[in-house]
XYZ file of C-alpha atoms in Angstrom:
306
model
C 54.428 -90.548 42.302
C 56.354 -94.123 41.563
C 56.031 -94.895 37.929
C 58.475 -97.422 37.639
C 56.245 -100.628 38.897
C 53.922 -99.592 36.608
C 56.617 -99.309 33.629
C 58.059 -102.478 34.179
C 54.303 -104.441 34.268
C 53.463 -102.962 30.694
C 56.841 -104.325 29.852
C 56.090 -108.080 31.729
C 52.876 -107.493 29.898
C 54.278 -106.729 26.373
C 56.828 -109.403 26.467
C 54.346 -112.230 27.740
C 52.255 -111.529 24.812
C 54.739 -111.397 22.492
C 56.255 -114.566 23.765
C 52.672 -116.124 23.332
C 52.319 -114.886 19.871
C 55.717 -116.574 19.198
C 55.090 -119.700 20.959
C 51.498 -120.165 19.300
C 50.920 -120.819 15.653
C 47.439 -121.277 14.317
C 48.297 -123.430 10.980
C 45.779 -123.247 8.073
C 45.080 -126.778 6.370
C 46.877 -126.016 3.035
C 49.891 -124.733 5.113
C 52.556 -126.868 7.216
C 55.335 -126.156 9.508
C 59.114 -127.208 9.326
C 60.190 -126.874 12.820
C 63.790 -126.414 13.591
C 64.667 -126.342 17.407
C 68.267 -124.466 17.676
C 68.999 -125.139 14.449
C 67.942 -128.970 13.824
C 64.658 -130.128 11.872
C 62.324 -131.382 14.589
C 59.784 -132.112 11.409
C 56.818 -130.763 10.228
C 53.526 -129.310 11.901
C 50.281 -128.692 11.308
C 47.311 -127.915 10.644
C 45.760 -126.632 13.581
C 46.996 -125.264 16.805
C 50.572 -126.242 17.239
C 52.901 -124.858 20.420
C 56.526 -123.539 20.082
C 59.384 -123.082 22.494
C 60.101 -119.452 22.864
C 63.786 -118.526 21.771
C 64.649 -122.152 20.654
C 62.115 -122.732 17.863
C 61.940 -121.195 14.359
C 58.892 -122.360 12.638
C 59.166 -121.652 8.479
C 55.208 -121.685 6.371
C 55.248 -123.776 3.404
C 52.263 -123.575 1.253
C 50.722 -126.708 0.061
C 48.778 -125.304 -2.465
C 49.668 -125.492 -6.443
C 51.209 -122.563 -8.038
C 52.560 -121.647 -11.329
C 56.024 -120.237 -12.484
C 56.064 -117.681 -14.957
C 59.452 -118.719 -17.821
C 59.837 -115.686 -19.788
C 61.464 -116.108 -23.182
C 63.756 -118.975 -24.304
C 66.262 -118.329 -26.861
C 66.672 -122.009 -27.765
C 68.542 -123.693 -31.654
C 66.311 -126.374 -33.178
C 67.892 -129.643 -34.576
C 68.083 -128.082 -38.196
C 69.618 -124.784 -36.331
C 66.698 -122.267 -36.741
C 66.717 -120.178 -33.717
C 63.293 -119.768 -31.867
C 62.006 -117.773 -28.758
C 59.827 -120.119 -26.636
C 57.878 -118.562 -23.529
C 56.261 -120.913 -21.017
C 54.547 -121.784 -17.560
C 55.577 -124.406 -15.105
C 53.012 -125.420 -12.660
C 54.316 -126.905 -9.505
C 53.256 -128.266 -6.063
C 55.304 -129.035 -2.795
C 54.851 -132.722 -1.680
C 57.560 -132.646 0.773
C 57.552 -129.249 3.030
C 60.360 -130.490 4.922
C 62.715 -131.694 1.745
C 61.750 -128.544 -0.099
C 62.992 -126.084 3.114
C 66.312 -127.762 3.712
C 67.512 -129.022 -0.088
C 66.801 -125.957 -1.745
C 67.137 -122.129 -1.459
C 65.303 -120.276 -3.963
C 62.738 -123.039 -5.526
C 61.601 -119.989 -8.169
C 65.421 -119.283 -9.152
C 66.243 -122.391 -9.151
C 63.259 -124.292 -10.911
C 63.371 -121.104 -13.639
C 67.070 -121.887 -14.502
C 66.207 -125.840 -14.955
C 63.573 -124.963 -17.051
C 65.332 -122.923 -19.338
C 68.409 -125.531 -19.679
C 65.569 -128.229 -20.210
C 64.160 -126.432 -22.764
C 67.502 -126.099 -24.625
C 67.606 -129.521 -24.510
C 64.684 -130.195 -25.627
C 64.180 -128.347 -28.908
C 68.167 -129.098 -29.443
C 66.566 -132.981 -30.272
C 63.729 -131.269 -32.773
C 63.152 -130.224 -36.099
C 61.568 -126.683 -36.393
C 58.586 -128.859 -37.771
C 57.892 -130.963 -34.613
C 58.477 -127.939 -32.373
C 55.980 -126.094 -34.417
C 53.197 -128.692 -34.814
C 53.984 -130.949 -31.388
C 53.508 -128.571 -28.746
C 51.247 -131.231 -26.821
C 54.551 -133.852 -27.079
C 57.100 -130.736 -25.812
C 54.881 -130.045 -22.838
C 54.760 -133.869 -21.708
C 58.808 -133.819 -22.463
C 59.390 -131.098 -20.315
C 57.399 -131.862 -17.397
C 58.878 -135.032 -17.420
C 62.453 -133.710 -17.318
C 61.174 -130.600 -14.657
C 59.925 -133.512 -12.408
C 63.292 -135.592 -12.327
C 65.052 -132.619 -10.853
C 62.201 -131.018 -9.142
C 61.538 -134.450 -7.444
C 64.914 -134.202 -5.428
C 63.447 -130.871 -3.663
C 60.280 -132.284 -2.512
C 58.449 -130.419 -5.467
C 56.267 -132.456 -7.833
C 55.934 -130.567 -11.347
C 52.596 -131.126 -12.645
C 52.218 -129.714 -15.642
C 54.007 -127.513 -18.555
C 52.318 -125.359 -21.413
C 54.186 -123.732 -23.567
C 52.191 -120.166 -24.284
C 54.003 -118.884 -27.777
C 56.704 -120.004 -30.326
C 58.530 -116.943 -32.172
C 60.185 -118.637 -35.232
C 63.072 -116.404 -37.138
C 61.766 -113.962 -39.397
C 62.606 -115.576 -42.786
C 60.118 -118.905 -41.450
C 57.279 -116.529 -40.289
C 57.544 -114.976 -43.919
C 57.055 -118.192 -45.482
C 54.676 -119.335 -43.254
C 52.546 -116.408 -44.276
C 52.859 -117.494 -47.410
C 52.183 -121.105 -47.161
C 48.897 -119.872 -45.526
C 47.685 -117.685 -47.885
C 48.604 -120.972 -50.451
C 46.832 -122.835 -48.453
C 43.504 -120.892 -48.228
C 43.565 -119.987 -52.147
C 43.720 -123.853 -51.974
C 41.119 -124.245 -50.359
C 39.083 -121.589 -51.525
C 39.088 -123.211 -54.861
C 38.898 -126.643 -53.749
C 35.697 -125.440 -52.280
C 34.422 -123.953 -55.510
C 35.357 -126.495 -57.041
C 33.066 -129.014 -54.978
C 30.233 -126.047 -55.390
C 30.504 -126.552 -58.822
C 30.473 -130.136 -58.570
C 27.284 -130.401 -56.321
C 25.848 -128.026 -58.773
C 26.253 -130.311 -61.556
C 25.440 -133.620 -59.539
C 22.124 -132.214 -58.730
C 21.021 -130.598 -62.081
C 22.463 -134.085 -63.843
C 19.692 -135.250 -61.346
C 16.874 -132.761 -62.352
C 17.314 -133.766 -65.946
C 17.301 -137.679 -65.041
C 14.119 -136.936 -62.857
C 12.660 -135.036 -65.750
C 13.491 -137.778 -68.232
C 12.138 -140.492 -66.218
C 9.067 -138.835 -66.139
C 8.724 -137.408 -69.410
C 8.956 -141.450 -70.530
C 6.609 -142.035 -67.735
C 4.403 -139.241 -69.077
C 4.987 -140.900 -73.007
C 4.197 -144.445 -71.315
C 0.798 -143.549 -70.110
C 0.054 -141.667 -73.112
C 0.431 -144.612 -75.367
C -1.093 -147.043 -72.613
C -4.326 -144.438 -73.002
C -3.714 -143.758 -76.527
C -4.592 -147.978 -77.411
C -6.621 -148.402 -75.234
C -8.523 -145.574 -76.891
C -8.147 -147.133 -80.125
C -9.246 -150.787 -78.824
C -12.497 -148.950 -77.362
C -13.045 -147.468 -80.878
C -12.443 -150.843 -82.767
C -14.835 -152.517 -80.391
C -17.324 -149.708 -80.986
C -16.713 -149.695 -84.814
C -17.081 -153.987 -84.816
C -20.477 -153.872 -82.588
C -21.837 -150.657 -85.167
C -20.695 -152.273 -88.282
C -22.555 -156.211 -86.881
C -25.687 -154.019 -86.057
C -26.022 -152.366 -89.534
C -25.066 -156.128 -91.191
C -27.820 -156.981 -89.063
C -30.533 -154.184 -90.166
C -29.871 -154.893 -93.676
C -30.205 -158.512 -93.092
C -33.529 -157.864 -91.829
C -34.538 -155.511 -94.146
C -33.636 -157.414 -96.912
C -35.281 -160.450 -96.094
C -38.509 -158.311 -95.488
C -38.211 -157.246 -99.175
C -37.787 -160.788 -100.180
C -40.657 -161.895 -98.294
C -42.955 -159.585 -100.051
C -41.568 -159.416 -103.616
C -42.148 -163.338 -103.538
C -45.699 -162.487 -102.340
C -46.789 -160.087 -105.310
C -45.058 -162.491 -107.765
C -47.496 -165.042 -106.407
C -50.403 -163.450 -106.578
C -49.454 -161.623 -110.540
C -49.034 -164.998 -111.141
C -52.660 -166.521 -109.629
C -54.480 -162.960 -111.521
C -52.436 -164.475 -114.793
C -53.846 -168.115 -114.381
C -57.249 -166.446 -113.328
C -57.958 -164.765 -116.439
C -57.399 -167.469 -118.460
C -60.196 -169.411 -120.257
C -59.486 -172.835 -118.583
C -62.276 -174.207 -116.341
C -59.956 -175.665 -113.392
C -59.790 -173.571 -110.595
C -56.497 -173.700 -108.453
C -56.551 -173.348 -105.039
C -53.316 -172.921 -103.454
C -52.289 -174.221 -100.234
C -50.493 -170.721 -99.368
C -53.837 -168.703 -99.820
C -53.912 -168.011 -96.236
C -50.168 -167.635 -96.197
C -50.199 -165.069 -99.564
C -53.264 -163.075 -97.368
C -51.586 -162.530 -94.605
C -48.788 -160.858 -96.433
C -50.650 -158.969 -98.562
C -53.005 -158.032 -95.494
C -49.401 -156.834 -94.300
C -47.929 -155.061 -96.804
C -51.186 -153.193 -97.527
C -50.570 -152.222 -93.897
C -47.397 -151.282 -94.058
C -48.136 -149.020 -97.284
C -51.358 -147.345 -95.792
C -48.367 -146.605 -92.800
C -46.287 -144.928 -95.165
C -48.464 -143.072 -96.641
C -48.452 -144.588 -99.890
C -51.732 -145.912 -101.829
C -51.931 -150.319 -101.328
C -51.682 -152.069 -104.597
C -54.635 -153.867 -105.698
């Protein structure tokens, strides 16, 4: 049996379909193609289905997407020559696919060296201070400087955070200590305004309690006179009544005293041996009162004078 015809059509076979696989590239739409056509830039392609020349195109993937780049540890002199170790992250994102495939080789090499020389440069301009307590102004310096350069290769940095500072040893000593000063500080400041609150609010209890304790003393005396006006009015109206009993009682005595005079006086001129009889006007007057105070002795009890 002849093999060979069969051989050589797996062969045909293998090779179209490699040639198709070659000559068709399915492009994602974060992802672009440089195409270079025997060794020129034809330009960029994609997304989608795009067709290649078998043998005479090379096709190189560029991501579009934003990554990050990992700078390990700076060793890097401040302006007043303390010597730190600064770690940080570079985040980065091809605008150009084409610019960043033919100006530069090794984007992570390259854009890991720049940063570290940029960050030399940076904290070279900056006191130990500012580098300490102006991480927010470092970041914006460097991604500034990162872009400048970055910009050339088609690569737009968009942001830089630094992730840790390692001062000397002899400045994380004393920073220890200025934070333990610093919360002793403020643990006594906060007594302090404990103590003062304290104060403040029983200097406020004891103004309450005097304001009503003269309240309290105000009412008192308001109900104490009025008390005593009530009792002088009482005292006036009982001491008018009893004027007026004895007024009335006295003139009742009057009345009747007069009365027996008068008629001692008539027995007197009675027994006498004249022969004029007096008749007095007040006879009915003088009866009635005697008539009365016989009355009001039977009342009592007593015997009536004759």
């Amino acid at each position: 049996m002849n093999y060979v015809p069969a051989i050589v059509a797996v062969v045909v076979f293998i090779l179209i379909v490699v040639v198709l696989a070659s000559a068709i590239k399915i492009v994602r739409e974060y992802q672009r193609l440089v195409v270079f056509r025997l060794g020129k830039v034809l330009g960029v392609k994609g997304p989608g289905l795009v067709l290649l020349i078998p043998l005479l195109d090379k096709a190189v993937n560029v991501d579009l997407r934003e990554f990050y780049l990992e700078i390990p540890h700076q060793s890097a002199i401040t302006e007043d020559n303390a010597s730190i170790s600064i770690d940080f992250i570079v985040f980065n994102k091809v605008m150009d696919p084409q610019m960043s495939v033919i100006t530069v080789g090794n984007f992570a090499g390259a854009a890991q060296n720049i940063a570290a020389t940029t960050l030399r440069s940076v904290v070279g301009d900056m006191s130990l201070d500012d580098v300490l307590a102006k991480r927010e102004q470092m970041n914006e310096i460097l991604r500034t400087k990162l872009d400048e350069v970055t910009e050339r290769w088609g690569v737009k940095v968009t942001n830089v955070e630094i992730r840790e500072i390692i001062p000397p040893p002899a400045v994380q000593e004393a920073m220890t200590r200025q934070m333990s000063a610093e919360r002793t500080r403020r643990a006594v400041v906060t007594e302090a305004e404990g103590a003062k609150q304290a104060a403040v609010t029983v200097a406020e209890g004891n103004k309450a309690a005097a304001i009503l304790n003269a309240e309290g003393q105000k009412q008192a005396a308001i109900l104490s006179a009025e008390g005593e006006r009530q009792s002088a009015i009482l005292r006036a109206e009982g001491f008018s009544l009893a004027l007026d009993k004895i007024n009335e009682v006295a003139t009742a005595v009057a009345t009747n005293t007069m009365s027996l005079q008068y008629l001692d006086t008539l027995k007197q001129i009675g027994s006498s041996p004249s022969s004029k009889i007096v008749v007095p006007m007040e006879l009915a007057g003088l009866v009635a009162g005697v008539v009365a105070l016989a009355e009001q002795a039977s009342g009592d009890g007593r015997p009536a004078a004759s």
